[in-house]
Every structure is written in C-alpha cells, then in structure tokens.
PDB file of C-alpha atoms in Angstrom:
ATOM      1  CA  MET B  17      30.876 -21.522 -66.793  1.00  0.00           C
ATOM      2  CA  GLU B  18      29.764 -21.831 -63.064  1.00  0.00           C
ATOM      3  CA  GLU B  19      31.650 -19.474 -60.802  1.00  0.00           C
ATOM      4  CA  GLU B  20      33.616 -20.949 -57.796  1.00  0.00           C
ATOM      5  CA  PRO B  21      32.115 -19.943 -54.636  1.00  0.00           C
ATOM      6  CA  GLN B  22      34.004 -17.464 -52.561  1.00  0.00           C
ATOM      7  CA  THR B  23      35.285 -18.510 -49.252  1.00  0.00           C
ATOM      8  CA  PRO B  24      33.839 -15.989 -46.690  1.00  0.00           C
ATOM      9  CA  LYS B  25      36.531 -13.562 -44.957  1.00  0.00           C
ATOM     10  CA  PRO B  26      36.928 -14.306 -41.449  1.00  0.00           C
ATOM     11  CA  LEU B  27      35.477 -11.413 -39.174  1.00  0.00           C
ATOM     12  CA  THR B  28      38.163  -9.615 -37.265  1.00  0.00           C
ATOM     13  CA  THR B  29      37.481  -7.799 -34.057  1.00  0.00           C
ATOM     14  CA  THR B  30      39.673  -5.006 -33.030  1.00  0.00           C
ATOM     15  CA  VAL B  31      40.518  -5.311 -29.658  1.00  0.00           C
ATOM     16  CA  THR B  32      41.150  -1.939 -27.970  1.00  0.00           C
ATOM     17  CA  LYS B  33      43.984  -2.129 -25.288  1.00  0.00           C
ATOM     18  CA  PRO B  34      43.263  -0.217 -22.050  1.00  0.00           C
ATOM     19  CA  PRO B  35      45.263   3.094 -21.433  1.00  0.00           C
ATOM     20  CA  SER B  36      48.481   2.431 -19.404  1.00  0.00           C
ATOM     21  CA  PHE B  37      48.996   3.390 -15.872  1.00  0.00           C
ATOM     22  CA  HIS B  38      51.293   6.370 -17.329  1.00  0.00           C
ATOM     23  CA  HIS B  39      48.382   7.689 -19.681  1.00  0.00           C
ATOM     24  CA  ARG B  40      45.666   7.241 -16.933  1.00  0.00           C
ATOM     25  CA  LEU B  41      47.992   9.264 -14.501  1.00  0.00           C
ATOM     26  CA  ILE B  42      48.650  12.026 -16.883  1.00  0.00           C
ATOM     27  CA  ASN B  43      44.897  12.242 -17.863  1.00  0.00           C
ATOM     28  CA  LEU B  44      44.031  12.173 -13.905  1.00  0.00           C
ATOM     29  CA  ASP B  45      46.631  14.980 -13.228  1.00  0.00           C
ATOM     30  CA  THR B  46      45.705  17.344 -16.372  1.00  0.00           C
ATOM     31  CA  THR B  47      41.954  16.853 -14.956  1.00  0.00           C
ATOM     32  CA  TRP B  48      42.560  17.706 -11.655  1.00  0.00           C
ATOM     33  CA  SER B  49      45.159  20.256 -12.366  1.00  0.00           C
ATOM     34  CA  LEU B  50      42.545  22.366 -14.625  1.00  0.00           C
ATOM     35  CA  HIS B  51      39.697  21.822 -11.898  1.00  0.00           C
ATOM     36  CA  ILE B  52      41.830  23.303  -9.272  1.00  0.00           C
ATOM     37  CA  HIS B  53      43.022  26.335 -11.661  1.00  0.00           C
ATOM     38  CA  THR B  54      39.551  26.794 -12.270  1.00  0.00           C
ATOM     39  CA  ILE B  55      38.185  27.113  -8.695  1.00  0.00           C
ATOM     40  CA  CYS B  56      40.900  28.970  -7.660  1.00  0.00           C
ATOM     41  CA  GLN B  57      40.460  31.916 -10.249  1.00  0.00           C
ATOM     42  CA  PRO B  58      38.868  34.037  -7.240  1.00  0.00           C
ATOM     43  CA  ILE B  59      42.143  34.462  -5.805  1.00  0.00           C
ATOM     44  CA  PRO B  60      43.904  37.698  -6.431  1.00  0.00           C
ATOM     45  CA  ARG B  61      46.503  37.024  -9.321  1.00  0.00           C
ATOM     46  CA  SER B  62      48.620  40.092  -7.782  1.00  0.00           C
ATOM     47  CA  ILE B  63      49.241  37.599  -4.889  1.00  0.00           C
ATOM     48  CA  LEU B  64      49.974  34.704  -7.079  1.00  0.00           C
ATOM     49  CA  LYS B  65      52.502  36.493  -9.200  1.00  0.00           C
ATOM     50  CA  SER B  66      54.292  37.849  -6.112  1.00  0.00           C
ATOM     51  CA  LEU B  67      54.797  34.191  -5.181  1.00  0.00           C
ATOM     52  CA  GLU B  68      55.921  33.405  -8.570  1.00  0.00           C
ATOM     53  CA  ILE B  69      58.587  36.297  -8.350  1.00  0.00           C
ATOM     54  CA  SER B  70      59.760  35.594  -4.969  1.00  0.00           C
ATOM     55  CA  GLY B  71      60.650  32.009  -6.338  1.00  0.00           C
ATOM     56  CA  ASP B  72      62.459  33.049  -9.378  1.00  0.00           C
ATOM     57  CA  GLY B  73      66.164  31.774  -9.524  1.00  0.00           C
ATOM     58  CA  ARG B  74      66.956  35.088 -10.791  1.00  0.00           C
ATOM     59  CA  PHE B  75      65.774  36.735  -7.709  1.00  0.00           C
ATOM     60  CA  TRP B  76      67.772  34.083  -5.462  1.00  0.00           C
ATOM     61  CA  PHE B  77      70.987  33.634  -7.371  1.00  0.00           C
ATOM     62  CA  PRO B  78      72.341  37.241  -6.310  1.00  0.00           C
ATOM     63  CA  ILE B  79      71.433  36.721  -2.509  1.00  0.00           C
ATOM     64  CA  PRO B  80      73.664  34.146  -1.310  1.00  0.00           C
ATOM     65  CA  ILE B  81      76.591  35.976  -3.451  1.00  0.00           C
ATOM     66  CA  ALA B  82      75.843  39.285  -2.239  1.00  0.00           C
ATOM     67  CA  LEU B  83      75.711  38.077   1.357  1.00  0.00           C
ATOM     68  CA  PHE B  84      78.732  36.075   0.838  1.00  0.00           C
ATOM     69  CA  LEU B  85      80.715  39.393  -0.325  1.00  0.00           C
ATOM     70  CA  SER B  86      79.440  41.455   2.385  1.00  0.00           C
ATOM     71  CA  PRO B  87      81.244  42.387   5.506  1.00  0.00           C
ATOM     72  CA  LEU B  88      78.585  40.194   7.404  1.00  0.00           C
ATOM     73  CA  ALA B  89      79.883  37.050   6.264  1.00  0.00           C
ATOM     74  CA  SER B  90      83.403  37.864   6.863  1.00  0.00           C
ATOM     75  CA  LYS B  91      82.528  37.480  10.779  1.00  0.00           C
ATOM     76  CA  SER B  92      81.152  33.994  10.587  1.00  0.00           C
ATOM     77  CA  ASP B  93      82.320  30.579   9.133  1.00  0.00           C
ATOM     78  CA  HIS B  94      79.069  29.119   9.782  1.00  0.00           C
ATOM     79  CA  LEU B  95      77.409  32.134   7.534  1.00  0.00           C
ATOM     80  CA  ARG B  96      79.787  31.575   4.792  1.00  0.00           C
ATOM     81  CA  SER B  97      79.178  27.579   4.823  1.00  0.00           C
ATOM     82  CA  ILE B  98      75.311  28.400   4.524  1.00  0.00           C
ATOM     83  CA  LEU B  99      75.700  30.595   1.800  1.00  0.00           C
ATOM     84  CA  ILE B 100      77.961  28.336  -0.260  1.00  0.00           C
ATOM     85  CA  GLY B 101      75.723  25.455   0.330  1.00  0.00           C
ATOM     86  CA  LEU B 102      72.552  27.494  -1.054  1.00  0.00           C
ATOM     87  CA  PHE B 103      74.711  28.773  -3.999  1.00  0.00           C
ATOM     88  CA  VAL B 104      76.089  25.531  -5.003  1.00  0.00           C
ATOM     89  CA  GLY B 105      72.240  23.631  -4.304  1.00  0.00           C
ATOM     90  CA  SER B 106      70.901  26.293  -6.413  1.00  0.00           C
ATOM     91  CA  LEU B 107      73.355  25.854  -9.529  1.00  0.00           C
ATOM     92  CA  PHE B 108      72.668  22.084  -8.934  1.00  0.00           C
ATOM     93  CA  ASP B 109      69.278  22.551  -9.239  1.00  0.00           C
ATOM     94  CA  LEU B 110      69.262  24.663 -12.239  1.00  0.00           C
ATOM     95  CA  VAL B 111      71.288  21.874 -14.104  1.00  0.00           C
ATOM     96  CA  LEU B 112      69.316  19.114 -12.956  1.00  0.00           C
ATOM     97  CA  VAL B 113      65.786  20.751 -13.738  1.00  0.00           C
ATOM     98  CA  GLY B 114      66.917  21.598 -17.010  1.00  0.00           C
ATOM     99  CA  LEU B 115      68.178  18.217 -18.114  1.00  0.00           C
ATOM    100  CA  ILE B 116      64.848  16.519 -16.681  1.00  0.00           C
ATOM    101  CA  LYS B 117      62.951  19.115 -18.853  1.00  0.00           C
ATOM    102  CA  PHE B 118      64.907  18.418 -21.637  1.00  0.00           C
ATOM    103  CA  LEU B 119      64.600  14.738 -21.435  1.00  0.00           C
ATOM    104  CA  VAL B 120      60.799  14.653 -20.337  1.00  0.00           C
ATOM    105  CA  ARG B 121      59.566  17.378 -22.589  1.00  0.00           C
ATOM    106  CA  ARG B 122      56.242  17.688 -21.019  1.00  0.00           C
ATOM    107  CA  PRO B 123      54.495  20.633 -22.305  1.00  0.00           C
ATOM    108  CA  ARG B 124      53.143  23.226 -20.264  1.00  0.00           C
ATOM    109  CA  PRO B 125      49.130  23.256 -19.711  1.00  0.00           C
ATOM    110  CA  VAL B 126      47.348  25.108 -22.541  1.00  0.00           C
ATOM    111  CA  TYR B 127      45.532  27.612 -20.215  1.00  0.00           C
ATOM    112  CA  ASN B 128      48.980  28.969 -19.266  1.00  0.00           C
ATOM    113  CA  LYS B 129      48.651  32.731 -19.998  1.00  0.00           C
ATOM    114  CA  GLY B 130      50.682  35.763 -19.465  1.00  0.00           C
ATOM    115  CA  MET B 131      53.993  34.039 -18.372  1.00  0.00           C
ATOM    116  CA  HIS B 132      55.955  35.921 -20.953  1.00  0.00           C
ATOM    117  CA  LEU B 133      55.734  38.815 -18.644  1.00  0.00           C
ATOM    118  CA  THR B 134      57.551  37.358 -15.717  1.00  0.00           C
ATOM    119  CA  VAL B 135      59.571  34.435 -15.648  1.00  0.00           C
ATOM    120  CA  ALA B 136      59.131  32.312 -18.974  1.00  0.00           C
ATOM    121  CA  VAL B 137      62.467  30.639 -19.651  1.00  0.00           C
ATOM    122  CA  ASP B 138      61.364  27.285 -21.265  1.00  0.00           C
ATOM    123  CA  HIS B 139      58.048  25.655 -22.652  1.00  0.00           C
ATOM    124  CA  TRP B 140      58.482  22.705 -20.633  1.00  0.00           C
ATOM    125  CA  SER B 141      56.756  21.741 -17.482  1.00  0.00           C
ATOM    126  CA  PHE B 142      57.988  18.783 -16.007  1.00  0.00           C
ATOM    127  CA  PRO B 143      59.355  19.063 -12.938  1.00  0.00           C
ATOM    128  CA  SER B 144      58.675  22.733 -11.742  1.00  0.00           C
ATOM    129  CA  GLY B 145      61.679  24.538 -11.410  1.00  0.00           C
ATOM    130  CA  HIS B 146      59.985  26.875  -8.993  1.00  0.00           C
ATOM    131  CA  SER B 147      58.895  24.005  -6.570  1.00  0.00           C
ATOM    132  CA  SER B 148      62.280  22.236  -6.579  1.00  0.00           C
ATOM    133  CA  ARG B 149      64.120  25.565  -5.966  1.00  0.00           C
ATOM    134  CA  VAL B 150      61.972  26.805  -3.011  1.00  0.00           C
ATOM    135  CA  PHE B 151      61.979  23.210  -1.382  1.00  0.00           C
ATOM    136  CA  PHE B 152      65.717  23.171  -1.705  1.00  0.00           C
ATOM    137  CA  ILE B 153      65.963  26.224   0.137  1.00  0.00           C
ATOM    138  CA  ALA B 154      63.384  25.451   2.690  1.00  0.00           C
ATOM    139  CA  ALA B 155      64.963  21.964   3.469  1.00  0.00           C
ATOM    140  CA  PHE B 156      68.407  23.141   3.282  1.00  0.00           C
ATOM    141  CA  LEU B 157      67.939  25.666   5.758  1.00  0.00           C
ATOM    142  CA  TYR B 158      66.149  23.230   8.185  1.00  0.00           C
ATOM    143  CA  LEU B 159      68.995  20.768   7.836  1.00  0.00           C
ATOM    144  CA  SER B 160      71.280  24.036   8.630  1.00  0.00           C
ATOM    145  CA  SER B 161      69.168  24.763  11.687  1.00  0.00           C
ATOM    146  CA  THR B 162      72.126  24.324  14.144  1.00  0.00           C
ATOM    147  CA  SER B 163      74.592  26.592  11.694  1.00  0.00           C
ATOM    148  CA  ILE B 164      71.765  29.288  11.804  1.00  0.00           C
ATOM    149  CA  GLY B 165      71.647  29.009  15.687  1.00  0.00           C
ATOM    150  CA  GLU B 166      75.747  29.189  15.708  1.00  0.00           C
ATOM    151  CA  VAL B 167      75.612  32.741  13.265  1.00  0.00           C
ATOM    152  CA  LEU B 168      72.854  33.911  15.871  1.00  0.00           C
ATOM    153  CA  ILE B 169      75.265  33.635  18.679  1.00  0.00           C
ATOM    154  CA  GLN B 170      78.157  34.726  17.011  1.00  0.00           C
ATOM    155  CA  PHE B 171      76.477  37.967  16.326  1.00  0.00           C
ATOM    156  CA  ARG B 172      75.022  38.360  20.121  1.00  0.00           C
ATOM    157  CA  SER B 173      77.896  40.799  20.619  1.00  0.00           C
ATOM    158  CA  SER B 174      76.538  43.492  18.384  1.00  0.00           C
ATOM    159  CA  GLY B 175      75.752  45.647  20.984  1.00  0.00           C
ATOM    160  CA  ASN B 176      72.406  46.570  19.901  1.00  0.00           C
ATOM    161  CA  GLU B 177      70.157  45.571  22.983  1.00  0.00           C
ATOM    162  CA  PHE B 178      67.081  45.095  20.680  1.00  0.00           C
ATOM    163  CA  VAL B 179      69.013  42.353  18.639  1.00  0.00           C
ATOM    164  CA  ASN B 180      70.496  40.849  21.540  1.00  0.00           C
ATOM    165  CA  GLN B 181      67.158  40.407  22.863  1.00  0.00           C
ATOM    166  CA  TRP B 182      66.164  38.368  20.361  1.00  0.00           C
ATOM    167  CA  ILE B 183      69.130  36.321  19.772  1.00  0.00           C
ATOM    168  CA  ASP B 184      68.651  34.988  23.324  1.00  0.00           C
ATOM    169  CA  PHE B 185      66.033  32.900  22.073  1.00  0.00           C
ATOM    170  CA  GLU B 186      68.037  31.913  19.001  1.00  0.00           C
ATOM    171  CA  GLY B 187      66.214  28.236  19.268  1.00  0.00           C
ATOM    172  CA  LYS B 188      62.929  29.627  19.060  1.00  0.00           C
ATOM    173  CA  ILE B 189      63.626  32.420  16.331  1.00  0.00           C
ATOM    174  CA  VAL B 190      65.380  29.563  14.312  1.00  0.00           C
ATOM    175  CA  GLU B 191      62.331  27.435  14.229  1.00  0.00           C
ATOM    176  CA  LEU B 192      59.955  30.044  13.660  1.00  0.00           C
ATOM    177  CA  PHE B 193      62.329  31.285  10.578  1.00  0.00           C
ATOM    178  CA  VAL B 194      62.550  27.693   9.117  1.00  0.00           C
ATOM    179  CA  LEU B 195      58.601  27.381   9.524  1.00  0.00           C
ATOM    180  CA  ILE B 196      57.872  30.450   7.525  1.00  0.00           C
ATOM    181  CA  VAL B 197      60.546  29.142   5.054  1.00  0.00           C
ATOM    182  CA  PHE B 198      58.580  26.033   4.328  1.00  0.00           C
ATOM    183  CA  LEU B 199      55.124  27.882   4.431  1.00  0.00           C
ATOM    184  CA  TRP B 200      56.326  30.032   1.754  1.00  0.00           C
ATOM    185  CA  SER B 201      58.024  27.198  -0.428  1.00  0.00           C
ATOM    186  CA  ALA B 202      54.553  25.365  -0.008  1.00  0.00           C
ATOM    187  CA  ALA B 203      52.486  28.738  -1.000  1.00  0.00           C
ATOM    188  CA  THR B 204      54.883  29.237  -4.081  1.00  0.00           C
ATOM    189  CA  SER B 205      54.722  25.709  -5.142  1.00  0.00           C
ATOM    190  CA  ILE B 206      50.718  25.675  -5.010  1.00  0.00           C
ATOM    191  CA  SER B 207      50.740  28.813  -6.672  1.00  0.00           C
ATOM    192  CA  ARG B 208      52.199  27.190  -9.810  1.00  0.00           C
ATOM    193  CA  VAL B 209      48.990  25.462 -10.070  1.00  0.00           C
ATOM    194  CA  PHE B 210      46.601  28.446  -9.482  1.00  0.00           C
ATOM    195  CA  LEU B 211      48.441  30.331 -12.187  1.00  0.00           C
ATOM    196  CA  GLY B 212      48.163  27.468 -14.466  1.00  0.00           C
ATOM    197  CA  ARG B 213      51.861  27.398 -14.949  1.00  0.00           C
ATOM    198  CA  HIS B 214      52.256  23.595 -14.117  1.00  0.00           C
ATOM    199  CA  PHE B 215      50.316  20.488 -13.256  1.00  0.00           C
ATOM    200  CA  VAL B 216      49.912  19.058  -9.899  1.00  0.00           C
ATOM    201  CA  LEU B 217      52.343  16.449 -10.903  1.00  0.00           C
ATOM    202  CA  ASP B 218      54.974  18.876 -12.049  1.00  0.00           C
ATOM    203  CA  VAL B 219      54.910  20.547  -8.875  1.00  0.00           C
ATOM    204  CA  THR B 220      54.916  17.335  -6.561  1.00  0.00           C
ATOM    205  CA  ALA B 221      57.985  16.020  -8.483  1.00  0.00           C
ATOM    206  CA  GLY B 222      59.689  19.470  -8.085  1.00  0.00           C
ATOM    207  CA  ALA B 223      59.245  19.592  -4.176  1.00  0.00           C
ATOM    208  CA  CYS B 224      60.627  16.023  -3.771  1.00  0.00           C
ATOM    209  CA  LEU B 225      63.403  16.907  -6.099  1.00  0.00           C
ATOM    210  CA  GLY B 226      64.419  19.887  -3.906  1.00  0.00           C
ATOM    211  CA  VAL B 227      64.450  17.942  -0.744  1.00  0.00           C
ATOM    212  CA  LEU B 228      66.521  15.556  -2.198  1.00  0.00           C
ATOM    213  CA  GLU B 229      68.860  18.191  -3.444  1.00  0.00           C
ATOM    214  CA  ALA B 230      69.138  19.603  -0.102  1.00  0.00           C
ATOM    215  CA  LEU B 231      70.149  16.214   1.509  1.00  0.00           C
ATOM    216  CA  PHE B 232      72.480  15.833  -1.211  1.00  0.00           C
ATOM    217  CA  VAL B 233      74.299  19.107  -0.793  1.00  0.00           C
ATOM    218  CA  PHE B 234      74.084  19.177   3.025  1.00  0.00           C
ATOM    219  CA  TYR B 235      75.738  15.906   3.469  1.00  0.00           C
ATOM    220  CA  LEU B 236      77.936  15.290   0.772  1.00  0.00           C
ATOM    221  CA  LEU B 237      79.323  18.413  -0.258  1.00  0.00           C
TER     222      LEU B 237
END
C-alpha cells in the first residue's frame, strides 16, 4: 500500500517589529543616564549628598511653617502670602508626584546605592520629586519677585544701617537671590543623575512639573 505524499508545510517567517518610540526613548534615557553617572564619579560625593539633603521635602516643609509662625511674618502681608504659597505648593507637589510615581512605577537605576541612608521614601523613579520640588520653589520665588521686593521695603525701617543699605538696592538683591535659587535648583536636579538616584528623563519631567506647579499656585490659588 503506497503512502500518500505529504504536503510540504509552508515556510513561516517571523517578522520582528521595530521597537516603539517609547522603548527607544527609555533605552536612550537609560544609556545616557548611566554614562553621565559614570563620568561624574570623580565629583566629591559629599557635595552631591549635601545637595540631595538640601532638596529634601522633610527639610523644606518646616521652613515656611516656622517662618509663618514667627514674629517676622506678622509684620508683612506679602511675606505671609509667599509662605502660604510655598507651603501649599509643596503639599500639592508631594501629592502629585506621589500619584504619578504610583501610576508609572518606573524602577530607580540599578546602580543607585546608599539611598536608604538619607532620603529614600519610595522605590519609584519617575518623576524626580527633588527636581519638581526645587524647581517649584525657584519658579514660585521668581513669580513672587515683586512681593519679595515689597517685603524688603517693609523691613527698611528696622533701624539697622547695614540692612537698610542693602535694602536700598532691593531690586538687585531680589534678582540675585532668585538667580542663586535657580542655580541651586539646577545643581540639585543634576545631582540626582550624578548620584544614580534618577534617570535624565525623570529629572527633566520633574523640573517641568515643578514650574507648572508654581504657575498653578501663583495664578490660581
């Protein structure tokens, strides 16, 4: 009995889909973040850790509260308004960043070391809470430059000649102060990548978020 000839099976080719834009972006972000972290190893870690601590929310939340309750705030409506804005914005930032991190759940870099010794409150990386916080502070103070100048004018009658001499140039002093705060916010944000705490995209998104928060708090609250 002759066997029936078998019909050859059709050849199947596996088509590999190109990686999506999202995956390409994440891979590029991961690669460059590791490269930046590696080449910046010679920077003294103590400097980077100091910047990290300076942008910690547990450090910044008590500041506007303490100043608001101090006798200094009772002398200036403008100062009270600035302090309330800083506190409300910081609280808003904490909630918003926490919500985004919970939804996105991007793990921190695998080379992140020693974070539990300082400010570790979660294991998620996107967006950077430090970056959003410090850029909110910088942007809000920039938007409040006029009010800061008014505060200096109100304290001009302190009777201290040295203080009054500086307050006579309140415009330049405010500009210098805001510039220093922006430089600090940029350095603190960049240090997150140097330390291996975050990826570049985390820091960029956090900085943009902080500026948007400042605009929201300043104009809508």
